[in-house]
Amino acid sequence: MARLTSDLWVSAYLARLRLADIPAFVVSKGDATAGAVLIKQSPLDGTATLYQRSVDLMTGERRWVVLAEGDEASVDASVTKQRSFDPDLWVIEVEDRAGRHLLDEEGLDS
């Protein structure tokens, strides 16, 4: 199965968020072709959840899983740590008081 380039996936994701009136922005732009993507969801209450794509090695299924959650400073520290390992990493911040991120919608696991 063909995979989208990272920059195309990020552009499509940001467009979906805009259509749902969910503010989001690129915190860190990674490799355009194959950079991994982290999504930080902030409900604007001092907490946050950090998501990364994961692959089930048994089924090949790709899904979003929680990498870190808690107070926003701790989640930001996790992002900094991940960026130290992977400078090609994309980081997208989604700000929605209801906690929406749309990652569970069809097509966003590719």
JSON list of N, CA and C in Angstrom, two decimals, residues 8-50:
[
{"chain": "A", "resi": 8, "resn": "LEU", "atom": "N", "xyz": [2.32, 16.07, 2.68]},
{"chain": "A", "resi": 8, "resn": "LEU", "atom": "CA", "xyz": [0.97, 15.98, 2.13]},
{"chain": "A", "resi": 8, "resn": "LEU", "atom": "C", "xyz": [-0.02, 15.54, 3.21]},
{"chain": "A", "resi": 9, "resn": "TRP", "atom": "N", "xyz": [0.36, 14.57, 4.04]},
{"chain": "A", "resi": 9, "resn": "TRP", "atom": "CA", "xyz": [-0.51, 14.12, 5.13]},
{"chain": "A", "resi": 9, "resn": "TRP", "atom": "C", "xyz": [-0.79, 15.27, 6.10]},
{"chain": "A", "resi": 10, "resn": "VAL", "atom": "N", "xyz": [0.25, 16.02, 6.47]},
{"chain": "A", "resi": 10, "resn": "VAL", "atom": "CA", "xyz": [0.08, 17.15, 7.39]},
{"chain": "A", "resi": 10, "resn": "VAL", "atom": "C", "xyz": [-0.84, 18.19, 6.78]},
{"chain": "A", "resi": 11, "resn": "SER", "atom": "N", "xyz": [-0.67, 18.50, 5.52]},
{"chain": "A", "resi": 11, "resn": "SER", "atom": "CA", "xyz": [-1.54, 19.49, 4.85]},
{"chain": "A", "resi": 11, "resn": "SER", "atom": "C", "xyz": [-2.99, 19.03, 4.86]},
{"chain": "A", "resi": 12, "resn": "ALA", "atom": "N", "xyz": [-3.22, 17.76, 4.57]},
{"chain": "A", "resi": 12, "resn": "ALA", "atom": "CA", "xyz": [-4.59, 17.23, 4.57]},
{"chain": "A", "resi": 12, "resn": "ALA", "atom": "C", "xyz": [-5.18, 17.24, 5.98]},
{"chain": "A", "resi": 13, "resn": "TYR", "atom": "N", "xyz": [-4.38, 16.88, 6.97]},
{"chain": "A", "resi": 13, "resn": "TYR", "atom": "CA", "xyz": [-4.84, 16.87, 8.36]},
{"chain": "A", "resi": 13, "resn": "TYR", "atom": "C", "xyz": [-5.21, 18.28, 8.81]},
{"chain": "A", "resi": 14, "resn": "LEU", "atom": "N", "xyz": [-4.36, 19.26, 8.52]},
{"chain": "A", "resi": 14, "resn": "LEU", "atom": "CA", "xyz": [-4.66, 20.63, 8.90]},
{"chain": "A", "resi": 14, "resn": "LEU", "atom": "C", "xyz": [-5.91, 21.15, 8.21]},
{"chain": "A", "resi": 15, "resn": "ALA", "atom": "N", "xyz": [-6.13, 20.74, 6.95]},
{"chain": "A", "resi": 15, "resn": "ALA", "atom": "CA", "xyz": [-7.34, 21.14, 6.23]},
{"chain": "A", "resi": 15, "resn": "ALA", "atom": "C", "xyz": [-8.59, 20.55, 6.91]},
{"chain": "A", "resi": 16, "resn": "ARG", "atom": "N", "xyz": [-8.52, 19.28, 7.32]},
{"chain": "A", "resi": 16, "resn": "ARG", "atom": "CA", "xyz": [-9.66, 18.67, 8.03]},
{"chain": "A", "resi": 16, "resn": "ARG", "atom": "C", "xyz": [-9.94, 19.40, 9.33]},
{"chain": "A", "resi": 17, "resn": "LEU", "atom": "N", "xyz": [-8.90, 19.75, 10.05]},
{"chain": "A", "resi": 17, "resn": "LEU", "atom": "CA", "xyz": [-9.09, 20.47, 11.31]},
{"chain": "A", "resi": 17, "resn": "LEU", "atom": "C", "xyz": [-9.73, 21.84, 11.06]},
{"chain": "A", "resi": 18, "resn": "ARG", "atom": "N", "xyz": [-9.26, 22.55, 10.02]},
{"chain": "A", "resi": 18, "resn": "ARG", "atom": "CA", "xyz": [-9.85, 23.86, 9.69]},
{"chain": "A", "resi": 18, "resn": "ARG", "atom": "C", "xyz": [-11.32, 23.73, 9.38]},
{"chain": "A", "resi": 19, "resn": "LEU", "atom": "N", "xyz": [-11.70, 22.69, 8.62]},
{"chain": "A", "resi": 19, "resn": "LEU", "atom": "CA", "xyz": [-13.11, 22.48, 8.28]},
{"chain": "A", "resi": 19, "resn": "LEU", "atom": "C", "xyz": [-13.96, 22.23, 9.51]},
{"chain": "A", "resi": 20, "resn": "ALA", "atom": "N", "xyz": [-13.36, 21.68, 10.56]},
{"chain": "A", "resi": 20, "resn": "ALA", "atom": "CA", "xyz": [-14.08, 21.41, 11.81]},
{"chain": "A", "resi": 20, "resn": "ALA", "atom": "C", "xyz": [-13.91, 22.57, 12.80]},
{"chain": "A", "resi": 21, "resn": "ASP", "atom": "N", "xyz": [-13.33, 23.68, 12.37]},
{"chain": "A", "resi": 21, "resn": "ASP", "atom": "CA", "xyz": [-13.07, 24.84, 13.22]},
{"chain": "A", "resi": 21, "resn": "ASP", "atom": "C", "xyz": [-12.26, 24.48, 14.47]},
{"chain": "A", "resi": 22, "resn": "ILE", "atom": "N", "xyz": [-11.24, 23.65, 14.26]},
{"chain": "A", "resi": 22, "resn": "ILE", "atom": "CA", "xyz": [-10.33, 23.26, 15.34]},
{"chain": "A", "resi": 22, "resn": "ILE", "atom": "C", "xyz": [-8.98, 23.91, 15.05]},
{"chain": "A", "resi": 23, "resn": "PRO", "atom": "N", "xyz": [-8.55, 24.84, 15.90]},
{"chain": "A", "resi": 23, "resn": "PRO", "atom": "CA", "xyz": [-7.26, 25.49, 15.68]},
{"chain": "A", "resi": 23, "resn": "PRO", "atom": "C", "xyz": [-6.09, 24.51, 15.80]},
{"chain": "A", "resi": 24, "resn": "ALA", "atom": "N", "xyz": [-5.14, 24.63, 14.89]},
{"chain": "A", "resi": 24, "resn": "ALA", "atom": "CA", "xyz": [-3.95, 23.78, 14.90]},
{"chain": "A", "resi": 24, "resn": "ALA", "atom": "C", "xyz": [-2.84, 24.50, 14.17]},
{"chain": "A", "resi": 25, "resn": "PHE", "atom": "N", "xyz": [-1.61, 24.17, 14.54]},
{"chain": "A", "resi": 25, "resn": "PHE", "atom": "CA", "xyz": [-0.48, 24.77, 13.86]},
{"chain": "A", "resi": 25, "resn": "PHE", "atom": "C", "xyz": [0.72, 23.83, 13.91]},
{"chain": "A", "resi": 26, "resn": "VAL", "atom": "N", "xyz": [1.63, 24.03, 12.98]},
{"chain": "A", "resi": 26, "resn": "VAL", "atom": "CA", "xyz": [2.85, 23.24, 12.90]},
{"chain": "A", "resi": 26, "resn": "VAL", "atom": "C", "xyz": [3.86, 23.86, 13.86]},
{"chain": "A", "resi": 27, "resn": "VAL", "atom": "N", "xyz": [4.24, 23.10, 14.88]},
{"chain": "A", "resi": 27, "resn": "VAL", "atom": "CA", "xyz": [5.24, 23.55, 15.85]},
{"chain": "A", "resi": 27, "resn": "VAL", "atom": "C", "xyz": [6.64, 23.30, 15.30]},
{"chain": "A", "resi": 28, "resn": "SER", "atom": "N", "xyz": [6.77, 22.17, 14.62]},
{"chain": "A", "resi": 28, "resn": "SER", "atom": "CA", "xyz": [8.07, 21.79, 14.07]},
{"chain": "A", "resi": 28, "resn": "SER", "atom": "C", "xyz": [7.85, 21.08, 12.74]},
{"chain": "A", "resi": 29, "resn": "LYS", "atom": "N", "xyz": [8.48, 21.59, 11.70]},
{"chain": "A", "resi": 29, "resn": "LYS", "atom": "CA", "xyz": [8.36, 20.99, 10.38]},
{"chain": "A", "resi": 29, "resn": "LYS", "atom": "C", "xyz": [9.47, 19.98, 10.20]},
{"chain": "A", "resi": 30, "resn": "GLY", "atom": "N", "xyz": [9.09, 18.75, 9.89]},
{"chain": "A", "resi": 30, "resn": "GLY", "atom": "CA", "xyz": [10.05, 17.68, 9.71]},
{"chain": "A", "resi": 30, "resn": "GLY", "atom": "C", "xyz": [10.37, 17.40, 8.26]},
{"chain": "A", "resi": 31, "resn": "ASP", "atom": "N", "xyz": [10.91, 16.23, 8.02]},
{"chain": "A", "resi": 31, "resn": "ASP", "atom": "CA", "xyz": [11.25, 15.81, 6.66]},
{"chain": "A", "resi": 31, "resn": "ASP", "atom": "C", "xyz": [9.98, 15.73, 5.82]},
{"chain": "A", "resi": 32, "resn": "ALA", "atom": "N", "xyz": [10.00, 16.35, 4.66]},
{"chain": "A", "resi": 32, "resn": "ALA", "atom": "CA", "xyz": [8.80, 16.43, 3.81]},
{"chain": "A", "resi": 32, "resn": "ALA", "atom": "C", "xyz": [8.34, 15.09, 3.29]},
{"chain": "A", "resi": 33, "resn": "THR", "atom": "N", "xyz": [9.26, 14.18, 3.09]},
{"chain": "A", "resi": 33, "resn": "THR", "atom": "CA", "xyz": [8.91, 12.90, 2.49]},
{"chain": "A", "resi": 33, "resn": "THR", "atom": "C", "xyz": [8.53, 11.85, 3.51]},
{"chain": "A", "resi": 34, "resn": "ALA", "atom": "N", "xyz": [9.37, 11.65, 4.52]},
{"chain": "A", "resi": 34, "resn": "ALA", "atom": "CA", "xyz": [9.16, 10.51, 5.40]},
{"chain": "A", "resi": 34, "resn": "ALA", "atom": "C", "xyz": [9.30, 10.83, 6.89]},
{"chain": "A", "resi": 35, "resn": "GLY", "atom": "N", "xyz": [9.18, 12.09, 7.26]},
{"chain": "A", "resi": 35, "resn": "GLY", "atom": "CA", "xyz": [9.29, 12.44, 8.68]},
{"chain": "A", "resi": 35, "resn": "GLY", "atom": "C", "xyz": [8.11, 11.89, 9.47]},
{"chain": "A", "resi": 36, "resn": "ALA", "atom": "N", "xyz": [8.40, 11.38, 10.66]},
{"chain": "A", "resi": 36, "resn": "ALA", "atom": "CA", "xyz": [7.34, 10.92, 11.56]},
{"chain": "A", "resi": 36, "resn": "ALA", "atom": "C", "xyz": [6.56, 12.15, 12.05]},
{"chain": "A", "resi": 37, "resn": "VAL", "atom": "N", "xyz": [5.32, 11.91, 12.49]},
{"chain": "A", "resi": 37, "resn": "VAL", "atom": "CA", "xyz": [4.45, 12.99, 12.92]},
{"chain": "A", "resi": 37, "resn": "VAL", "atom": "C", "xyz": [3.97, 12.72, 14.34]},
{"chain": "A", "resi": 38, "resn": "LEU", "atom": "N", "xyz": [4.09, 13.75, 15.20]},
{"chain": "A", "resi": 38, "resn": "LEU", "atom": "CA", "xyz": [3.50, 13.72, 16.53]},
{"chain": "A", "resi": 38, "resn": "LEU", "atom": "C", "xyz": [2.38, 14.76, 16.57]},
{"chain": "A", "resi": 39, "resn": "ILE", "atom": "N", "xyz": [1.30, 14.42, 17.23]},
{"chain": "A", "resi": 39, "resn": "ILE", "atom": "CA", "xyz": [0.18, 15.34, 17.40]},
{"chain": "A", "resi": 39, "resn": "ILE", "atom": "C", "xyz": [0.02, 15.62, 18.88]},
{"chain": "A", "resi": 40, "resn": "LYS", "atom": "N", "xyz": [0.14, 16.89, 19.26]},
{"chain": "A", "resi": 40, "resn": "LYS", "atom": "CA", "xyz": [-0.09, 17.30, 20.64]},
{"chain": "A", "resi": 40, "resn": "LYS", "atom": "C", "xyz": [-1.47, 17.93, 20.70]},
{"chain": "A", "resi": 41, "resn": "GLN", "atom": "N", "xyz": [-2.36, 17.35, 21.51]},
{"chain": "A", "resi": 41, "resn": "GLN", "atom": "CA", "xyz": [-3.71, 17.89, 21.67]},
{"chain": "A", "resi": 41, "resn": "GLN", "atom": "C", "xyz": [-3.77, 18.59, 23.02]},
{"chain": "A", "resi": 42, "resn": "SER", "atom": "N", "xyz": [-4.13, 19.85, 22.99]},
{"chain": "A", "resi": 42, "resn": "SER", "atom": "CA", "xyz": [-4.25, 20.65, 24.21]},
{"chain": "A", "resi": 42, "resn": "SER", "atom": "C", "xyz": [-5.68, 21.13, 24.37]},
{"chain": "A", "resi": 43, "resn": "PRO", "atom": "N", "xyz": [-6.34, 20.77, 25.50]},
{"chain": "A", "resi": 43, "resn": "PRO", "atom": "CA", "xyz": [-7.68, 21.30, 25.75]},
{"chain": "A", "resi": 43, "resn": "PRO", "atom": "C", "xyz": [-7.65, 22.68, 26.41]},
{"chain": "A", "resi": 44, "resn": "LEU", "atom": "N", "xyz": [-6.47, 23.29, 26.45]},
{"chain": "A", "resi": 44, "resn": "LEU", "atom": "CA", "xyz": [-6.28, 24.65, 26.96]},
{"chain": "A", "resi": 44, "resn": "LEU", "atom": "C", "xyz": [-6.59, 24.78, 28.45]},
{"chain": "A", "resi": 45, "resn": "ASP", "atom": "N", "xyz": [-6.31, 23.71, 29.19]},
{"chain": "A", "resi": 45, "resn": "ASP", "atom": "CA", "xyz": [-6.52, 23.73, 30.65]},
{"chain": "A", "resi": 45, "resn": "ASP", "atom": "C", "xyz": [-5.24, 23.40, 31.42]},
{"chain": "A", "resi": 46, "resn": "GLY", "atom": "N", "xyz": [-4.11, 23.47, 30.73]},
{"chain": "A", "resi": 46, "resn": "GLY", "atom": "CA", "xyz": [-2.84, 23.17, 31.36]},
{"chain": "A", "resi": 46, "resn": "GLY", "atom": "C", "xyz": [-2.40, 21.71, 31.20]},
{"chain": "A", "resi": 47, "resn": "THR", "atom": "N", "xyz": [-3.23, 20.91, 30.52]},
{"chain": "A", "resi": 47, "resn": "THR", "atom": "CA", "xyz": [-2.88, 19.52, 30.26]},
{"chain": "A", "resi": 47, "resn": "THR", "atom": "C", "xyz": [-2.75, 19.32, 28.75]},
{"chain": "A", "resi": 48, "resn": "ALA", "atom": "N", "xyz": [-2.21, 18.17, 28.38]},
{"chain": "A", "resi": 48, "resn": "ALA", "atom": "CA", "xyz": [-2.07, 17.85, 26.96]},
{"chain": "A", "resi": 48, "resn": "ALA", "atom": "C", "xyz": [-1.90, 16.35, 26.80]},
{"chain": "A", "resi": 49, "resn": "THR", "atom": "N", "xyz": [-2.14, 15.88, 25.58]},
{"chain": "A", "resi": 49, "resn": "THR", "atom": "CA", "xyz": [-1.91, 14.49, 25.21]},
{"chain": "A", "resi": 49, "resn": "THR", "atom": "C", "xyz": [-1.11, 14.48, 23.93]},
{"chain": "A", "resi": 50, "resn": "LEU", "atom": "N", "xyz": [-0.09, 13.63, 23.89]},
{"chain": "A", "resi": 50, "resn": "LEU", "atom": "CA", "xyz": [0.77, 13.52, 22.72]},
{"chain": "A", "resi": 50, "resn": "LEU", "atom": "C", "xyz": [0.53, 12.18, 22.05]}
]
